[in-house]
Amino acid sequence: MTNHITHWIDGKLWTGKAARTGEVYNPATGKLSGTVDFASTADMDEAVAVAKRAGAEWAATSLSKRVTTMFAFREILNARKEELAAIITAEHGKVLSDALGEVMRGQEVVEFACGIPHLLKGGYSESVSTGVDVYSIRQPLGVVGIISPFNFPAMVPMWFFPIAIAAGNSVIVKPSEKDPSAQNFIAQMWKDAGLPDGVFNVVHGDKEAVDRILTHPDIKAVSFVGSTPIAKYIYETGTAHGKRIQALGGAKNHMVVLPDADLDLAADSAVNAGFGSAGERCMAISALVAVGPIADDLISKIEDRMGKIVTGDGTRGTDMGPLVTGVHRDKVKGYIDTGVAEGAKVVVDGRDVVPDSDGEGYFIGPTLFDNVTKDMTIYKEEIFGPVLSVVRADTYEEALKLINDHPYGNGTAIFTNDGGAARRFQNEVEVGMIGINVPIPVPMAYFSFGGWKASLFGDTHAHGTEGVHFFTRGKVVTSRWLDPSHGGLNLGFPTNG
Ligand code: NAD
């Protein structure tokens, strides 16, 4: 018995017949769990028309009423977070505790968006000229699109839609076709919270659905998260069609360990950040740069800790789950083969892991490489699996250069007890999010999330005040209420007076 996963449009499940569908699997068992409808261009047009109509009313709804809905949604999400986590684990494979963590990080953005009245407040200058006042306001854009990756099926859309909706927009979410169910569950929660039908819509699909989002004249802005080649495509196509775009791409996050660092903390952090969610996090640490003589000690501490990781079905209290699909598992395995062939030393080999699971899940155990160099494929490319590469460097400068020469610039971390070195690093490194003795520096909801270089296309990062800015347009009003002596004609350019 498999699930049929279809679109959520206008506050209900779609009743049409999809011309194309995709398959959804449980990655821990390899069993088919569902089929998901893929939207055609016409199906997407239907959803956009609904969102446009509903969005116009929602934008005219008072801030107080919008905020009441936001608070109600927050309460329902909080009450049902375990159910949502179980849905994520069943389709993504990450362990339940990690899935719950994802929901809670998304919930933080909902909580941030509950404060939207304060965030939308404009400025007011009285008497800029005689009898003239100026004030600024921010207004919603209309219909906005959110296209999300498989690795955070709940959290990544939640980086965007709470703020978009609170600000008065209507939303079309196009989830990853690999784990589509989480957004349908969220759609029901919005309905239960009292959000008017048609403000939050979920349209499933692949390139055809995405392309229609990018070209539809009534979609005003698109938030995308996914791999770098697709992010670049989204940015170029969307902006060519006059849309506001933020497209977050891939990553290769370096963790630098200086000789004075606490090596136990560094080893714990490298393992947690390297292998959590089987390395399928855009903020995962995938390159560890060991500076100076500490490399052997650090590697042996990491190896010890890796020996304790239990890989298996995420519903069984294991530490690390499977990769998302068989294709992705094979791709990661191929990277490990290439690493060996190109001369890296495999310290721990996850290819033959015996997982705690039933069936034919897509498992690879935690893998550690030493003596990785910057010309190797496993260093240059994003692997997106449980593979940690140690690169040895002699100096801080060499470590910094490695990071700054790398095309990606999402996150990075430095481990040291030297405040001066850490301060220099935060200033000199060309990366958007930096951890100091913190391995996965995902900003809190009231700051903004985003990388540099090939990790983000567009100007605006996700959530925080940048998110509010992205989902609204500014207006400045110059107003004068005439008194009887209005001053007569003057064709000169307006100046203060
Ligand atoms: P992906 O690029 O394959 O897919 C992302 C979205 O794009 C999906 O909704 C998918 O349906 C759609 N898509 C795929 N191919 C397309 C095409 N040819 N044309 C139009 N749309 C297409 O990414 P993924 O494998 O789902 O996710 C993993 C990637 O996302 C990794 O590279 C990871 O680093 C990145 N990621 C980045 C961040 C960040 O914040 N920078 C966060 C999470 C994930």
Coordinates of C-alpha atoms and ligand atoms in Angstrom, one line a residue, residues 38 146-152 155-156 159-160 174-179 204-211 214 224-231 233-234 247-253 279-284 324 328 331 382-384 408 410-411 433 449-451 454-456 462, ligand 1:
F38 CA 4.1 16.2 -11.1
I146 CA 9.6 28.7 -3.0
I147 CA 11.5 25.8 -4.5
S148 CA 13.2 23.6 -2.0
P149 CA 15.8 20.8 -1.8
F150 CA 15.4 17.3 -0.4
N151 CA 17.7 17.7 2.5
F152 CA 15.5 19.9 4.7
M155 CA 12.9 23.7 7.5
V156 CA 14.1 25.2 4.2
W159 CA 13.1 29.8 6.1
F160 CA 10.8 31.7 3.7
K174 CA 7.4 23.4 -4.9
P175 CA 9.0 20.8 -2.6
S176 CA 11.7 18.3 -3.6
E177 CA 10.0 15.4 -5.4
K178 CA 12.2 13.0 -3.3
D179 CA 10.4 13.9 0.0
H204 CA 4.6 19.1 -6.6
G205 CA 6.7 18.4 -9.6
D206 CA 10.0 18.7 -11.4
K207 CA 11.6 21.0 -14.0
E208 CA 8.3 21.7 -15.8
A209 CA 6.8 23.0 -12.6
V210 CA 9.9 25.0 -11.7
D211 CA 10.2 26.5 -15.1
L214 CA 10.2 31.1 -13.1
F224 CA 15.3 28.7 -4.2
V225 CA 17.6 26.4 -2.3
G226 CA 19.4 23.5 -4.0
S227 CA 22.6 22.6 -5.9
T228 CA 24.8 25.3 -7.4
P229 CA 24.1 24.6 -11.1
I230 CA 20.4 24.7 -10.6
A231 CA 20.6 27.8 -8.4
Y233 CA 19.9 28.6 -13.6
I234 CA 17.1 29.7 -11.4
A247 CA 19.0 31.3 -5.0
L248 CA 21.0 29.5 -2.4
G249 CA 23.4 26.9 -3.8
G250 CA 25.8 24.1 -2.7
A251 CA 28.7 24.2 -0.3
K252 CA 32.1 22.8 0.7
N253 CA 32.5 23.9 4.3
G279 CA 26.5 14.7 5.6
E280 CA 23.4 15.8 3.7
R281 CA 23.5 19.3 5.1
C282 CA 24.5 22.4 3.3
M283 CA 26.3 23.4 6.5
A284 CA 28.0 20.0 7.0
V324 CA 18.2 9.8 0.3
H328 CA 22.7 9.4 -4.5
K331 CA 27.2 8.8 -6.4
E382 CA 30.5 18.9 -3.1
I383 CA 29.9 15.2 -2.1
F384 CA 26.8 15.7 0.1
Y408 CA 32.0 27.8 -2.5
N410 CA 28.6 28.9 2.5
G411 CA 29.9 28.2 6.0
M433 CA 28.6 32.2 7.9
F449 CA 21.2 32.8 6.4
G450 CA 23.3 32.8 3.3
G451 CA 26.7 32.1 1.7
A454 CA 28.9 30.0 -5.7
S455 CA 26.8 29.3 -2.6
L456 CA 24.3 32.1 -3.3
A462 CA 17.2 34.1 3.9
Ligands
NAD1 P1 18.7 20.1 -6.5 O1 19.3 21.3 -7.0 O2 18.8 18.8 -7.2 O3 17.1 20.3 -6.4 C1 16.6 21.5 -5.7 C2 15.2 21.8 -6.3 O4 15.4 22.1 -7.7 C3 14.2 20.6 -6.2 O5 13.0 21.2 -5.9 C4 14.2 20.1 -7.6 O6 13.0 19.5 -8.0 C5 14.5 21.3 -8.5 N1 15.3 20.9 -9.7 C6 16.2 19.9 -9.9 N2 16.7 19.8 -11.1 C7 16.1 20.9 -11.8 C8 16.2 21.4 -13.1 N3 17.0 20.8 -14.0 N4 15.5 22.5 -13.4 C9 14.7 23.1 -12.6 N5 14.5 22.6 -11.3 C10 15.2 21.6 -10.9 O7 19.2 19.9 -5.0 P2 18.9 18.7 -4.0 O8 19.7 17.5 -4.4 O9 17.5 18.6 -3.7 O10 19.5 19.3 -2.6 C11 20.9 19.3 -2.3 C12 21.6 20.5 -2.7 O11 21.0 21.7 -2.0 C13 23.1 20.5 -2.2 O12 23.9 21.0 -3.2 C14 23.1 21.4 -1.0 O13 24.3 22.0 -0.7 C15 22.0 22.4 -1.4 N6 21.5 23.1 -0.2 C16 21.9 24.4 0.0 C17 21.5 25.1 1.1 C18 21.9 26.5 1.3 O14 21.4 27.1 2.2 N7 22.9 27.0 0.6 C19 20.6 24.5 2.0 C20 20.2 23.2 1.7 C21 20.6 22.5 0.6

